[in-house]
């Protein structure tokens, strides 16, 4: 062991970068170890020819105007000392929750959603307003919140199950590690970040955020090593000593903050005899697949204005692992051109992204040739879904790309291709090993903004405040 | 160091932390929290910056002394 760090951060995604910036900002000796050769983790990026793509990011949640005080977005920008204007945010036009018997539109003005509910569920508007008030007053980011399920709480306020299903739909698919329900604190995070705050997109997509984080991290003097896969967190007497990389390198440190995920992190710790009977953290049941279609026209050219559509073919929303490769009866369709500005896309082209719930194990066991056939089938189904969502669709496909749960697993290292991680969250980040902490999705904050806040909170709590 | 110098040091730190706030209009008698977008995490940043830049330590029990610009200057000046 040669080099000693105060803290090693595993993963150069949103949460790891944010954590490392905070630590380096106050003079801690920090090193980020990233398995991939790119930053971003679950929110990364790639390029095919002239076309640039974001992985994961449909929209950034938590939009608030510049100068809004004490909201997650402004809080995190202040903690990272990044000016609001640097993100070049562009707001959504409108989004839609589309079920067979009803549709609800929402924008970044919450009154639009409230009015929709008042018109379409007039018998529930008073209950809805009471529920919203309860949500607004709830402290969802308290690190000592207990886990209990959100639908039980919602049912105390709202009786109409159709309305509950519709309200939950975007919140579940944009963040829940649980099937058909979610932890109430996470529900409140999602409700505020999507309905009370809103959707936006940085000009340039996820690269803009990652570039800002990387510039900041360099400016505060942090180290980052790419292609550095941690295979072991070394500890003795249940106290962290360092990490071992795949190539055998050993790096010594006092603390490790891991964004790998809860089960993924615990898998690289050697259990000491006293805790071998402890139950391993659960791997979440849900994974996703996505089709990206580059079109020869913009969505507005075929009469489509919505930014994101949460589409469901039955009045019950089944958010669960499908028993088939994917479930095309329920989708999220994102049209990134339908944010207020779309000048960073290829001139004259449009993009549509369709996400379905998917079954990891079924994709995993396919042989290469069959796998590719199913990817094609998935893409065809996605185009059919777009046609149902946007009946005027008449664009030609210029380029297509598809990812499946095995793609997610390969690039992120998340077991079974989970995106929202484990159902065993560790809200205060503490593990059974002293000096080993979690940040990111399994700490329990959600979305890009949540991920960065998670990194900040864990760095403050475990790295700076002692 | 004069009270005016200490005030400038605090203003510089706040300007770096609250990048989107206007620090030229701070009213020295009104709590900083009421004028600027500062929460407890940000006050911790002020304390850590004082230590990092000027080796001035503020123990946790003294945090209330940082409530207004006037109280900051009064409390911090003897420490410089």
Short mmCIF file of C-alpha atoms in Angstrom, two decimals:
data_model
loop_
_atom_site.label_atom_id
_atom_site.label_comp_id
_atom_site.label_asym_id
_atom_site.label_seq_id
_atom_site.Cartn_x
_atom_site.Cartn_y
_atom_site.Cartn_z
CA UNK A 1 0.00 0.00 0.00
CA UNK A 2 1.59 3.21 -1.15
CA UNK A 3 -0.85 6.06 -1.60
CA UNK A 4 -3.35 6.97 1.08
CA UNK A 5 -6.59 8.82 0.45
CA UNK A 6 -9.00 10.34 2.92
CA UNK A 7 -11.86 9.02 0.84
CA UNK A 8 -12.19 6.83 -2.21
CA UNK A 9 -15.41 7.30 -4.17
CA UNK A 10 -16.54 4.36 -6.27
CA UNK A 11 -18.24 5.45 -9.50
CA UNK A 12 -18.10 8.65 -11.56
CA UNK A 13 -21.85 8.98 -11.97
CA UNK A 14 -23.86 11.94 -10.77
CA UNK A 15 -23.75 10.96 -7.10
CA UNK A 16 -20.08 9.96 -6.99
CA UNK A 17 -18.94 13.12 -8.77
CA UNK A 18 -21.03 15.32 -6.48
CA UNK A 19 -19.70 13.58 -3.35
CA UNK A 20 -16.10 13.83 -4.52
CA UNK A 21 -16.44 17.53 -5.42
CA UNK A 22 -17.67 18.34 -1.92
CA UNK A 23 -14.82 16.46 -0.28
CA UNK A 24 -12.09 17.88 -2.51
CA UNK A 25 -13.55 21.38 -2.13
CA UNK A 26 -12.63 21.26 1.55
CA UNK A 27 -9.16 19.89 1.11
CA UNK A 28 -9.80 16.18 1.46
CA UNK A 29 -7.59 13.88 -0.56
CA UNK A 30 -10.10 12.15 -2.83
CA UNK A 31 -9.96 9.71 -5.69
CA UNK A 32 -12.87 8.52 -7.84
CA UNK A 33 -12.54 5.03 -9.27
CA UNK A 34 -14.65 4.47 -12.38
CA UNK A 35 -14.98 1.07 -14.00
CA UNK A 36 -16.02 2.48 -17.38
CA UNK A 37 -14.00 4.87 -19.57
CA UNK A 38 -16.73 7.51 -19.35
CA UNK A 39 -18.48 9.45 -16.62
CA UNK A 40 -22.20 9.33 -15.98
CA UNK A 41 -22.97 5.82 -14.74
CA UNK A 42 -26.69 5.29 -15.28
CA UNK A 43 -26.83 8.69 -16.97
CA UNK A 44 -24.09 8.48 -19.53
CA UNK A 45 -23.86 9.32 -23.22
CA UNK A 46 -22.60 8.07 -26.56
CA UNK A 47 -22.27 9.10 -30.17
CA UNK A 48 -23.10 7.34 -33.43
CA UNK A 49 -21.84 9.27 -36.45
CA UNK A 50 -23.01 12.86 -36.09
CA UNK A 51 -25.76 11.95 -33.63
CA UNK A 52 -25.29 12.33 -29.91
CA UNK A 53 -27.35 10.31 -27.47
CA UNK A 54 -28.03 10.40 -23.77
CA UNK A 55 -28.38 7.17 -21.85
CA UNK A 56 -31.11 7.12 -19.27
CA UNK A 57 -31.90 10.79 -19.16
CA UNK A 58 -35.38 11.54 -20.53
CA UNK A 59 -35.71 14.70 -18.53
CA UNK A 60 -34.23 16.32 -15.54
CA UNK A 61 -36.81 16.62 -12.77
CA UNK A 62 -36.98 19.26 -10.00
CA UNK A 63 -37.16 22.27 -12.32
CA UNK A 64 -37.51 25.55 -10.42
CA UNK A 65 -36.87 29.04 -11.80
CA UNK A 66 -33.58 30.78 -11.00
CA UNK A 67 -33.58 32.28 -7.54
CA UNK A 68 -36.14 29.85 -6.06
CA UNK A 69 -35.00 29.31 -2.51
CA UNK A 70 -34.50 26.03 -0.66
CA UNK A 71 -35.49 23.61 -3.40
CA UNK A 72 -33.44 20.53 -4.32
CA UNK A 73 -32.13 21.98 -7.58
CA UNK A 74 -31.00 25.32 -6.16
CA UNK A 75 -29.68 23.61 -3.03
CA UNK A 76 -27.44 21.27 -4.98
CA UNK A 77 -26.18 23.99 -7.31
CA UNK A 78 -25.21 26.06 -4.29
CA UNK A 79 -23.48 23.17 -2.59
CA UNK A 80 -21.48 22.51 -5.76
CA UNK A 81 -21.09 26.24 -6.45
CA UNK A 82 -22.42 25.98 -9.97
CA UNK A 83 -24.51 28.92 -11.20
CA UNK A 84 -28.08 28.14 -12.25
CA UNK A 85 -27.48 29.62 -15.72
CA UNK A 86 -24.64 27.18 -16.42
CA UNK A 87 -27.14 24.33 -16.86
CA UNK A 88 -28.92 26.18 -19.69
CA UNK A 89 -32.20 24.56 -18.72
CA UNK A 90 -35.06 24.34 -21.12
CA UNK A 91 -38.52 23.54 -19.72
CA UNK A 92 -40.93 20.90 -20.96
CA UNK A 93 -43.94 21.98 -23.00
CA UNK A 94 -46.41 19.51 -21.49
CA UNK A 95 -46.65 15.89 -20.48
CA UNK A 96 -49.52 13.46 -20.51
CA UNK A 97 -50.68 10.51 -18.45
CA UNK A 98 -52.68 8.53 -20.99
CA UNK A 99 -54.97 5.71 -19.80
CA UNK A 100 -57.80 4.15 -21.88
CA UNK A 101 -60.64 5.94 -20.14
CA UNK A 102 -58.91 9.17 -19.08
CA UNK A 103 -56.01 11.49 -19.78
CA UNK A 104 -54.30 13.94 -17.42
CA UNK A 105 -51.99 16.64 -18.69
CA UNK A 106 -49.38 18.36 -16.57
CA UNK A 107 -46.78 21.06 -17.11
CA UNK A 108 -44.29 22.84 -14.86
CA UNK A 109 -47.22 24.93 -13.60
CA UNK A 110 -48.85 22.73 -10.95
CA UNK A 111 -52.19 24.53 -11.36
CA UNK A 112 -52.54 22.92 -14.79
CA UNK A 113 -52.49 19.48 -13.16
CA UNK A 114 -54.82 20.58 -10.38
CA UNK A 115 -57.29 21.94 -12.94
CA UNK A 116 -57.12 18.72 -14.97
CA UNK A 117 -57.96 16.70 -11.89
CA UNK A 118 -60.75 19.11 -10.91
CA UNK A 119 -62.30 18.68 -14.37
CA UNK A 120 -61.85 14.96 -14.80
CA UNK A 121 -62.20 13.80 -11.20
CA UNK A 122 -64.43 16.56 -9.71
CA UNK A 123 -65.53 14.25 -6.85
CA UNK A 124 -61.89 13.90 -5.76
CA UNK A 125 -60.48 17.41 -6.05
CA UNK A 126 -60.92 18.30 -2.37
CA UNK A 127 -59.27 15.03 -1.35
CA UNK A 128 -56.49 15.61 -3.85
CA UNK A 129 -55.85 19.09 -2.49
CA UNK A 130 -55.63 17.73 1.06
CA UNK A 131 -53.21 15.05 -0.11
CA UNK A 132 -51.06 17.65 -1.85
CA UNK A 133 -50.98 19.74 1.31
CA UNK A 134 -49.90 16.67 3.31
CA UNK A 135 -47.15 15.97 0.74
CA UNK A 136 -45.94 19.57 0.77
CA UNK A 137 -45.54 19.49 4.55
CA UNK A 138 -43.74 16.12 4.63
CA UNK A 139 -39.96 16.09 5.09
CA UNK A 140 -39.04 13.43 2.56
CA UNK A 141 -35.29 13.82 2.84
CA UNK A 142 -34.98 13.28 6.61
CA UNK A 143 -32.32 10.61 6.89
CA UNK A 144 -34.19 8.79 9.68
CA UNK A 145 -37.51 8.31 7.83
CA UNK A 146 -38.93 4.82 8.15
CA UNK A 147 -39.93 2.81 5.09
CA UNK A 148 -43.68 2.41 4.52
CA UNK A 149 -45.69 2.12 1.36
CA UNK A 150 -47.13 5.12 -0.46
CA UNK A 151 -50.38 3.63 -1.77
CA UNK A 152 -51.56 3.02 1.80
CA UNK A 153 -51.09 6.72 2.48
CA UNK A 154 -52.67 7.83 -0.81
CA UNK A 155 -55.77 5.69 -0.15
CA UNK A 156 -56.38 7.57 3.09
CA UNK A 157 -56.94 10.69 1.00
CA UNK A 158 -58.18 9.54 -2.41
CA UNK A 159 -60.93 6.95 -2.94
CA UNK A 160 -61.02 6.72 -6.75
CA UNK A 161 -58.53 4.00 -7.64
CA UNK A 162 -58.31 5.20 -11.24
CA UNK A 163 -56.98 8.57 -10.06
CA UNK A 164 -54.49 6.87 -7.72
CA UNK A 165 -53.25 4.68 -10.57
CA UNK A 166 -52.79 7.69 -12.83
CA UNK A 167 -50.99 9.83 -10.23
CA UNK A 168 -48.64 6.96 -9.37
CA UNK A 169 -47.81 5.97 -12.95
CA UNK A 170 -45.10 8.57 -13.77
CA UNK A 171 -43.71 8.45 -10.23
CA UNK A 172 -43.31 4.69 -10.23
CA UNK A 173 -41.68 4.35 -13.63
CA UNK A 174 -39.35 7.29 -12.98
CA UNK A 175 -38.07 6.00 -9.71
CA UNK A 176 -39.49 3.00 -7.91
CA UNK A 177 -37.42 -0.06 -7.06
CA UNK A 178 -40.60 -1.72 -5.76
CA UNK A 179 -43.33 -3.33 -7.87
CA UNK A 180 -46.65 -1.46 -8.01
CA UNK A 181 -45.84 0.77 -5.07
CA UNK A 182 -43.01 2.73 -3.52
CA UNK A 183 -41.65 3.89 -0.22
CA UNK A 184 -43.63 6.96 0.90
CA UNK A 185 -40.55 9.19 1.28
CA UNK A 186 -39.53 8.32 -2.26
CA UNK A 187 -43.09 8.95 -3.44
CA UNK A 188 -42.94 12.43 -1.93
CA UNK A 189 -39.54 13.08 -3.53
CA UNK A 190 -40.99 12.05 -6.89
CA UNK A 191 -44.30 13.90 -6.45
CA UNK A 192 -42.51 17.14 -5.64
CA UNK A 193 -39.82 16.71 -8.27
CA UNK A 194 -42.23 15.89 -11.12
CA UNK A 195 -45.60 17.52 -10.35
CA UNK A 196 -44.80 20.40 -7.98
CA UNK A 197 -41.48 21.30 -9.62
CA UNK A 198 -41.20 19.87 -13.12
CA UNK A 199 -39.33 18.58 -16.14
CA UNK A 200 -36.51 20.33 -17.92
CA UNK A 201 -33.50 19.48 -20.04
CA UNK A 202 -30.05 21.06 -20.05
CA UNK A 203 -29.08 22.32 -23.48
CA UNK A 204 -26.71 19.62 -24.71
CA UNK A 205 -28.33 16.98 -22.51
CA UNK A 206 -26.54 14.96 -19.87
CA UNK A 207 -23.09 15.98 -21.22
CA UNK A 208 -23.68 19.54 -20.05
CA UNK A 209 -24.17 18.41 -16.45
CA UNK A 210 -21.29 15.96 -16.52
CA UNK A 211 -18.95 18.55 -18.06
CA UNK A 212 -19.85 21.03 -15.33
CA UNK A 213 -19.20 18.41 -12.66
CA UNK A 214 -15.90 17.35 -14.21
CA UNK A 215 -14.70 20.96 -14.58
CA UNK A 216 -15.59 21.63 -10.98
CA UNK A 217 -13.93 18.44 -9.77
CA UNK A 218 -10.73 19.31 -11.63
CA UNK A 219 -10.80 22.86 -10.27
CA UNK A 220 -10.95 21.61 -6.69
CA UNK A 221 -8.09 19.22 -7.32
CA UNK A 222 -9.70 15.80 -7.20
CA UNK A 223 -8.29 12.67 -8.83
CA UNK A 224 -10.19 10.31 -11.10
CA UNK A 225 -9.08 6.99 -12.54
CA UNK A 226 -11.03 5.44 -15.43
CA UNK A 227 -11.08 1.72 -16.22
CA UNK A 228 -10.57 1.10 -12.52
CA UNK A 229 -12.91 -1.64 -11.35
CA UNK A 230 -13.07 -2.21 -7.61
CA UNK A 231 -13.14 -5.92 -6.89
CA UNK A 232 -12.74 -5.70 -3.15
CA UNK A 233 -13.31 -3.24 -0.34
CA UNK A 234 -10.57 -4.18 2.12
CA UNK A 235 -11.46 -3.98 5.78
CA UNK A 236 -10.34 -5.45 9.03
CA UNK A 237 -12.19 -5.49 12.28
CA UNK A 238 -15.12 -4.20 10.25
CA UNK A 239 -13.27 -1.00 9.49
CA UNK A 240 -12.36 0.13 5.97
CA UNK A 241 -8.66 0.03 5.04
CA UNK A 242 -8.70 0.44 1.27
CA UNK A 243 -9.79 -1.07 -2.01
CA UNK A 244 -8.38 -3.55 -4.46
CA UNK A 245 -8.72 -3.02 -8.21
CA UNK A 246 -9.19 -5.69 -10.84
CA UNK A 247 -5.56 -5.31 -11.95
CA UNK A 248 -4.36 -6.02 -8.43
CA UNK A 249 -3.60 -2.42 -7.45
CA UNK A 250 -4.33 -1.69 -3.82
CA UNK A 251 -5.30 1.81 -2.75
CA UNK A 252 -5.36 2.71 0.91
CA UNK A 253 -8.01 5.00 2.39
CA UNK A 254 -9.91 5.86 5.55
CA UNK A 255 -13.32 5.93 3.95
CA UNK A 256 -15.11 4.59 0.92
CA UNK A 257 -18.27 6.14 -0.51
CA UNK A 258 -19.74 3.72 -3.01
CA UNK A 259 -22.30 4.49 -5.71
CA UNK A 260 -22.23 0.92 -7.00
CA UNK A 261 -25.54 0.01 -5.40
CA UNK A 262 -26.31 -1.75 -2.12
CA UNK A 263 -26.05 -5.43 -3.13
CA UNK A 264 -23.22 -4.61 -5.56
CA UNK A 265 -21.22 -2.86 -2.84
CA UNK A 266 -21.75 -5.54 -0.22
CA UNK A 267 -20.70 -8.18 -2.76
CA UNK A 268 -17.19 -6.71 -2.90
CA UNK A 269 -16.81 -6.71 0.88
CA UNK A 270 -15.60 -9.90 2.44
CA UNK A 271 -18.07 -10.70 5.16
CA UNK A 272 -16.43 -11.19 8.53
CA UNK A 273 -17.51 -14.29 10.49
CA UNK A 274 -19.72 -12.24 12.83
CA UNK A 275 -22.00 -10.97 10.08
CA UNK A 276 -22.09 -13.85 7.60
CA UNK A 277 -25.64 -14.71 8.56
CA UNK A 278 -26.84 -11.22 7.73
CA UNK A 279 -29.24 -11.28 4.84
CA UNK A 280 -27.79 -9.90 1.62
CA UNK A 281 -29.52 -6.79 0.30
CA UNK A 282 -32.24 -7.52 -2.24
CA UNK A 283 -31.73 -6.98 -5.94
CA UNK A 284 -34.71 -4.96 -7.24
CA UNK A 285 -37.07 -6.88 -9.53
CA UNK A 286 -37.42 -4.19 -12.19
CA UNK A 287 -35.48 -3.50 -15.29
CA UNK A 288 -36.19 -1.67 -18.53
CA UNK A 289 -35.55 -1.63 -22.23
CA UNK A 290 -35.60 1.35 -24.51
CA UNK A 291 -35.84 2.07 -28.22
CA UNK A 292 -34.43 5.26 -29.63
CA UNK A 293 -35.64 6.30 -33.06
CA UNK A 294 -34.07 9.13 -35.04
CA UNK A 295 -36.74 10.53 -37.33
CA UNK A 296 -36.60 12.55 -40.56
CA UNK A 297 -38.87 15.18 -39.01
CA UNK A 298 -39.57 16.72 -35.65
CA UNK A 299 -42.57 15.58 -33.57
CA UNK A 300 -44.25 18.96 -34.10
CA UNK A 301 -44.08 18.29 -37.86
CA UNK A 302 -46.52 15.42 -37.36
CA UNK A 303 -48.63 17.43 -34.97
CA UNK A 304 -47.27 16.19 -31.68
CA UNK A 305 -46.47 18.68 -28.91
CA UNK A 306 -46.12 16.69 -25.69
CA UNK A 307 -42.70 16.22 -24.16
CA UNK A 308 -43.30 12.99 -22.26
CA UNK A 309 -46.24 10.59 -22.39
CA UNK A 310 -46.93 7.99 -19.72
CA UNK A 311 -48.97 5.53 -21.72
CA UNK A 312 -50.94 2.60 -20.35
CA UNK A 313 -53.36 0.31 -22.17
CA UNK A 314 -55.39 -0.72 -19.14
CA UNK A 315 -56.96 1.35 -16.37
CA UNK A 316 -54.83 -0.43 -13.81
CA UNK A 317 -51.16 0.42 -13.97
CA UNK A 318 -49.09 -2.74 -13.69
CA UNK A 319 -45.65 -1.61 -12.66
CA UNK A 320 -43.92 -4.93 -12.25
CA UNK A 321 -41.49 -7.30 -13.85
CA UNK A 322 -43.29 -8.66 -16.93
CA UNK A 323 -43.50 -12.40 -17.55
CA UNK A 324 -42.43 -11.75 -21.13
CA UNK A 325 -39.25 -10.10 -22.42
CA UNK A 326 -40.94 -6.72 -22.24
CA UNK A 327 -44.40 -5.27 -21.70
CA UNK A 328 -45.49 -3.15 -24.64
CA UNK A 329 -48.90 -2.40 -23.13
CA UNK A 330 -47.32 0.23 -20.93
CA UNK A 331 -44.67 2.73 -21.96
CA UNK A 332 -42.98 6.03 -21.39
CA UNK A 333 -42.48 7.96 -24.61
CA UNK A 334 -40.09 10.87 -24.54
CA UNK A 335 -39.79 13.43 -27.33
CA UNK A 336 -36.72 15.49 -26.40
CA UNK A 337 -37.36 17.96 -29.22
CA UNK A 338 -40.46 19.04 -27.32
CA UNK A 339 -38.63 20.95 -24.64
CA UNK A 340 -38.71 24.71 -25.18
CA UNK A 341 -35.41 24.71 -27.06
CA UNK A 342 -34.19 21.93 -29.31
CA UNK A 343 -31.26 23.56 -31.05
CA UNK A 344 -28.68 21.00 -29.95
CA UNK A 345 -30.10 18.17 -32.08
CA UNK A 346 -29.22 17.35 -35.67
CA UNK A 347 -30.90 19.94 -37.89
CA UNK A 348 -34.34 18.92 -39.09
CA UNK A 349 -34.33 15.57 -37.30
CA UNK A 350 -36.48 14.38 -34.46
CA UNK A 351 -35.98 11.81 -31.74
CA UNK A 352 -38.46 9.51 -30.03
CA UNK A 353 -37.57 7.29 -27.10
CA UNK A 354 -39.84 4.51 -25.91
CA UNK A 355 -39.22 2.77 -22.60
CA UNK A 356 -40.89 -0.47 -21.53
CA UNK A 357 -40.61 -2.55 -18.39
CA UNK A 358 -38.51 -5.63 -19.10
CA UNK A 359 -37.59 -9.00 -17.63
CA UNK A 360 -33.85 -9.29 -17.07
CA UNK A 361 -33.66 -13.07 -16.74
CA UNK A 362 -35.51 -13.70 -20.00
CA UNK A 363 -33.21 -11.35 -21.93
CA UNK A 364 -30.14 -12.77 -20.21
CA UNK A 365 -30.75 -16.35 -21.30
CA UNK A 366 -31.19 -15.53 -25.01
CA UNK A 367 -28.52 -16.66 -27.43
CA UNK A 368 -26.86 -13.89 -29.42
CA UNK A 369 -28.81 -14.43 -32.67
CA UNK A 370 -32.18 -14.70 -30.95
CA UNK A 371 -31.30 -11.73 -28.76
CA UNK A 372 -30.77 -9.58 -31.85
CA UNK A 373 -34.06 -10.77 -33.37
CA UNK A 374 -35.89 -9.81 -30.20
CA UNK A 375 -34.22 -6.41 -30.19
CA UNK A 376 -35.63 -5.86 -33.68
CA UNK A 377 -39.05 -7.00 -32.55
CA UNK A 378 -38.81 -4.64 -29.58
CA UNK A 379 -38.06 -1.75 -31.92
CA UNK A 380 -41.02 -2.59 -34.19
CA UNK A 381 -43.35 -2.71 -31.17
CA UNK A 382 -41.99 0.65 -30.03
CA UNK A 383 -42.90 2.25 -33.35
CA UNK A 384 -46.43 0.81 -33.02
CA UNK A 385 -46.62 2.37 -29.55
CA UNK A 386 -45.54 5.76 -30.93
CA UNK A 387 -48.30 5.51 -33.54
CA UNK A 388 -50.89 4.89 -30.83
CA UNK A 389 -49.59 7.82 -28.79
CA UNK A 390 -49.15 10.17 -31.77
CA UNK A 391 -51.76 9.16 -34.37
CA UNK A 392 -50.35 11.62 -36.93
CA UNK A 393 -46.94 9.91 -36.88
CA UNK A 394 -45.64 9.62 -40.44
CA UNK A 395 -41.87 9.99 -40.05
CA UNK A 396 -39.22 7.76 -41.56
CA UNK A 397 -36.65 6.13 -39.33
CA UNK A 398 -33.12 7.33 -40.04
CA UNK A 399 -31.37 5.51 -37.24
CA UNK A 400 -32.40 3.18 -34.47
CA UNK A 401 -30.86 1.93 -31.29
CA UNK A 402 -32.13 -0.36 -28.58
CA UNK A 403 -30.97 -1.17 -25.09
CA UNK A 404 -32.10 -4.02 -22.91
CA UNK A 405 -31.58 -5.04 -19.26
CA UNK A 406 -28.36 -6.82 -20.21
CA UNK A 407 -27.04 -3.59 -21.77
CA UNK A 408 -27.70 -1.80 -18.47
CA UNK A 409 -25.98 -4.57 -16.55
CA UNK A 410 -22.94 -4.47 -18.83
CA UNK A 411 -22.40 -0.73 -18.65
CA UNK A 412 -23.40 0.02 -15.07
CA UNK A 413 -22.53 -3.16 -13.19
CA UNK A 414 -25.97 -3.09 -11.59
CA UNK A 415 -27.04 -6.63 -10.80
CA UNK A 416 -29.82 -7.82 -13.10
CA UNK A 417 -29.91 -4.51 -14.96
CA UNK A 418 -31.75 -2.59 -12.26
CA UNK A 419 -32.02 1.16 -12.70
CA UNK A 420 -33.65 2.14 -9.43
CA UNK A 421 -31.54 -0.30 -7.50
CA UNK A 422 -32.36 -2.38 -4.48
CA UNK A 423 -35.51 -2.37 -2.38
CA UNK A 424 -33.22 -2.24 0.67
CA UNK A 425 -32.31 1.45 0.83
CA UNK A 426 -29.81 2.77 3.38
CA UNK A 427 -31.04 6.29 3.92
CA UNK A 428 -28.18 7.42 6.18
CA UNK A 429 -25.70 5.65 3.90
CA UNK A 430 -24.17 3.58 6.70
CA UNK A 431 -23.29 -0.03 6.03
CA UNK A 432 -22.27 -2.73 8.49
CA UNK A 433 -18.64 -1.76 7.84
CA UNK A 434 -17.25 1.32 9.53
CA UNK A 435 -16.03 3.84 6.96
CA UNK A 436 -18.01 2.29 4.08
CA UNK A 437 -20.97 4.40 2.97
CA UNK A 438 -23.42 4.31 0.08
CA UNK A 439 -24.48 7.17 -2.13
CA UNK A 440 -26.71 7.23 -5.19
CA UNK A 441 -29.91 5.38 -5.87
CA UNK A 442 -29.60 2.88 -3.00
CA UNK A 443 -29.15 5.66 -0.47
CA UNK A 444 -32.66 6.54 -1.51
CA UNK A 445 -32.81 9.89 -3.31
CA UNK A 446 -33.99 9.75 -6.91
CA UNK A 447 -33.40 11.17 -10.35
CA UNK A 448 -30.34 13.12 -11.48
CA UNK A 449 -30.96 15.90 -8.99
CA UNK A 450 -31.57 13.33 -6.27
CA UNK A 451 -28.40 11.46 -7.19
CA UNK A 452 -26.29 14.61 -6.88
CA UNK A 453 -27.99 15.56 -3.61
CA UNK A 454 -27.32 12.06 -2.33
CA UNK A 455 -23.62 12.42 -3.06
CA UNK A 456 -23.55 15.85 -1.41
CA UNK A 457 -25.43 14.69 1.70
CA UNK A 458 -23.28 11.62 2.20
CA UNK A 459 -20.05 13.59 1.69
CA UNK A 460 -21.20 16.25 4.15
CA UNK A 461 -22.40 13.76 6.74
CA UNK A 462 -19.63 11.18 6.58
CA UNK A 463 -16.71 13.09 5.12
CA UNK A 464 -16.90 16.67 6.35
CA UNK A 465 -18.92 16.89 9.53
CA UNK A 466 -16.93 14.68 11.84
CA UNK B 1 -7.64 43.49 11.02
CA UNK B 2 -10.49 46.00 11.02
CA UNK B 3 -14.15 45.18 11.30
CA UNK B 4 -14.49 46.33 7.68
CA UNK B 5 -11.83 43.82 6.55
CA UNK B 6 -13.58 41.01 8.40
CA UNK B 7 -16.89 41.99 6.86
CA UNK B 8 -15.28 41.79 3.41
CA UNK B 9 -13.88 38.34 4.18
CA UNK B 10 -17.36 37.08 5.13
CA UNK B 11 -18.93 38.71 2.06
CA UNK B 12 -16.33 37.07 -0.20
CA UNK B 13 -17.08 33.67 1.29
CA UNK B 14 -20.84 34.11 0.95
CA UNK B 15 -20.40 35.30 -2.64
CA UNK B 16 -18.53 32.10 -3.47
CA UNK B 17 -21.14 29.91 -1.79
CA UNK B 18 -24.36 31.59 -2.88
CA UNK B 19 -23.32 32.05 -6.51
CA UNK B 20 -26.78 33.17 -7.63
CA UNK B 21 -27.40 35.64 -4.80
CA UNK B 22 -26.62 39.37 -4.81
CA UNK B 23 -24.24 40.01 -1.92
CA UNK B 24 -23.97 43.77 -2.52
CA UNK B 25 -27.32 44.43 -0.91
CA UNK B 26 -26.82 42.57 2.38
CA UNK B 27 -28.41 44.40 5.30
CA UNK B 28 -26.03 43.93 8.21
CA UNK B 29 -28.71 43.90 10.90
CA UNK B 30 -31.09 41.39 9.28
CA UNK B 31 -30.47 37.63 9.62
CA UNK B 32 -28.54 36.36 6.58
CA UNK B 33 -30.95 33.44 6.24
CA UNK B 34 -33.82 35.85 5.59
CA UNK B 35 -32.02 37.71 2.82
CA UNK B 36 -30.08 35.00 1.08
CA UNK B 37 -30.70 31.42 0.06
CA UNK B 38 -28.67 29.96 2.91
CA UNK B 39 -29.64 26.93 4.95
CA UNK B 40 -27.80 25.06 7.70
CA UNK B 41 -25.68 23.14 5.17
CA UNK B 42 -24.52 26.46 3.74
CA UNK B 43 -23.63 27.87 7.16
CA UNK B 44 -21.46 24.82 7.59
CA UNK B 45 -19.75 25.85 4.34
CA UNK B 46 -19.10 29.32 5.73
CA UNK B 47 -17.51 27.79 8.82
CA UNK B 48 -15.41 25.40 6.74
CA UNK B 49 -14.27 28.22 4.44
CA UNK B 50 -13.23 30.35 7.44
CA UNK B 51 -11.10 27.46 8.58
CA UNK B 52 -9.71 26.64 5.14
CA UNK B 53 -8.89 30.21 4.10
CA UNK B 54 -8.09 31.93 7.37
CA UNK B 55 -7.48 29.15 9.92
CA UNK B 56 -10.31 30.60 11.98
CA UNK B 57 -12.25 27.96 13.92
CA UNK B 58 -15.89 28.36 14.85
CA UNK B 59 -17.05 25.72 17.32
CA UNK B 60 -20.54 24.37 16.77
CA UNK B 61 -21.98 26.05 19.86
CA UNK B 62 -21.01 29.43 18.38
CA UNK B 63 -22.87 28.99 15.07
CA UNK B 64 -25.73 31.26 16.25
CA UNK B 65 -23.15 34.10 16.35
CA UNK B 66 -23.12 33.99 12.54
CA UNK B 67 -26.79 34.91 12.20
CA UNK B 68 -26.37 38.48 10.94
CA UNK B 69 -23.49 40.28 9.30
CA UNK B 70 -23.17 42.50 12.37
CA UNK B 71 -22.95 39.51 14.71
CA UNK B 72 -20.47 37.78 12.34
CA UNK B 73 -18.15 40.78 12.39
CA UNK B 74 -18.45 41.26 16.12
CA UNK B 75 -17.76 37.60 16.83
CA UNK B 76 -15.04 36.99 14.22
CA UNK B 77 -12.94 40.18 14.43
CA UNK B 78 -11.12 39.19 17.66
CA UNK B 79 -10.25 35.84 16.02
CA UNK B 80 -8.29 37.41 13.14
#
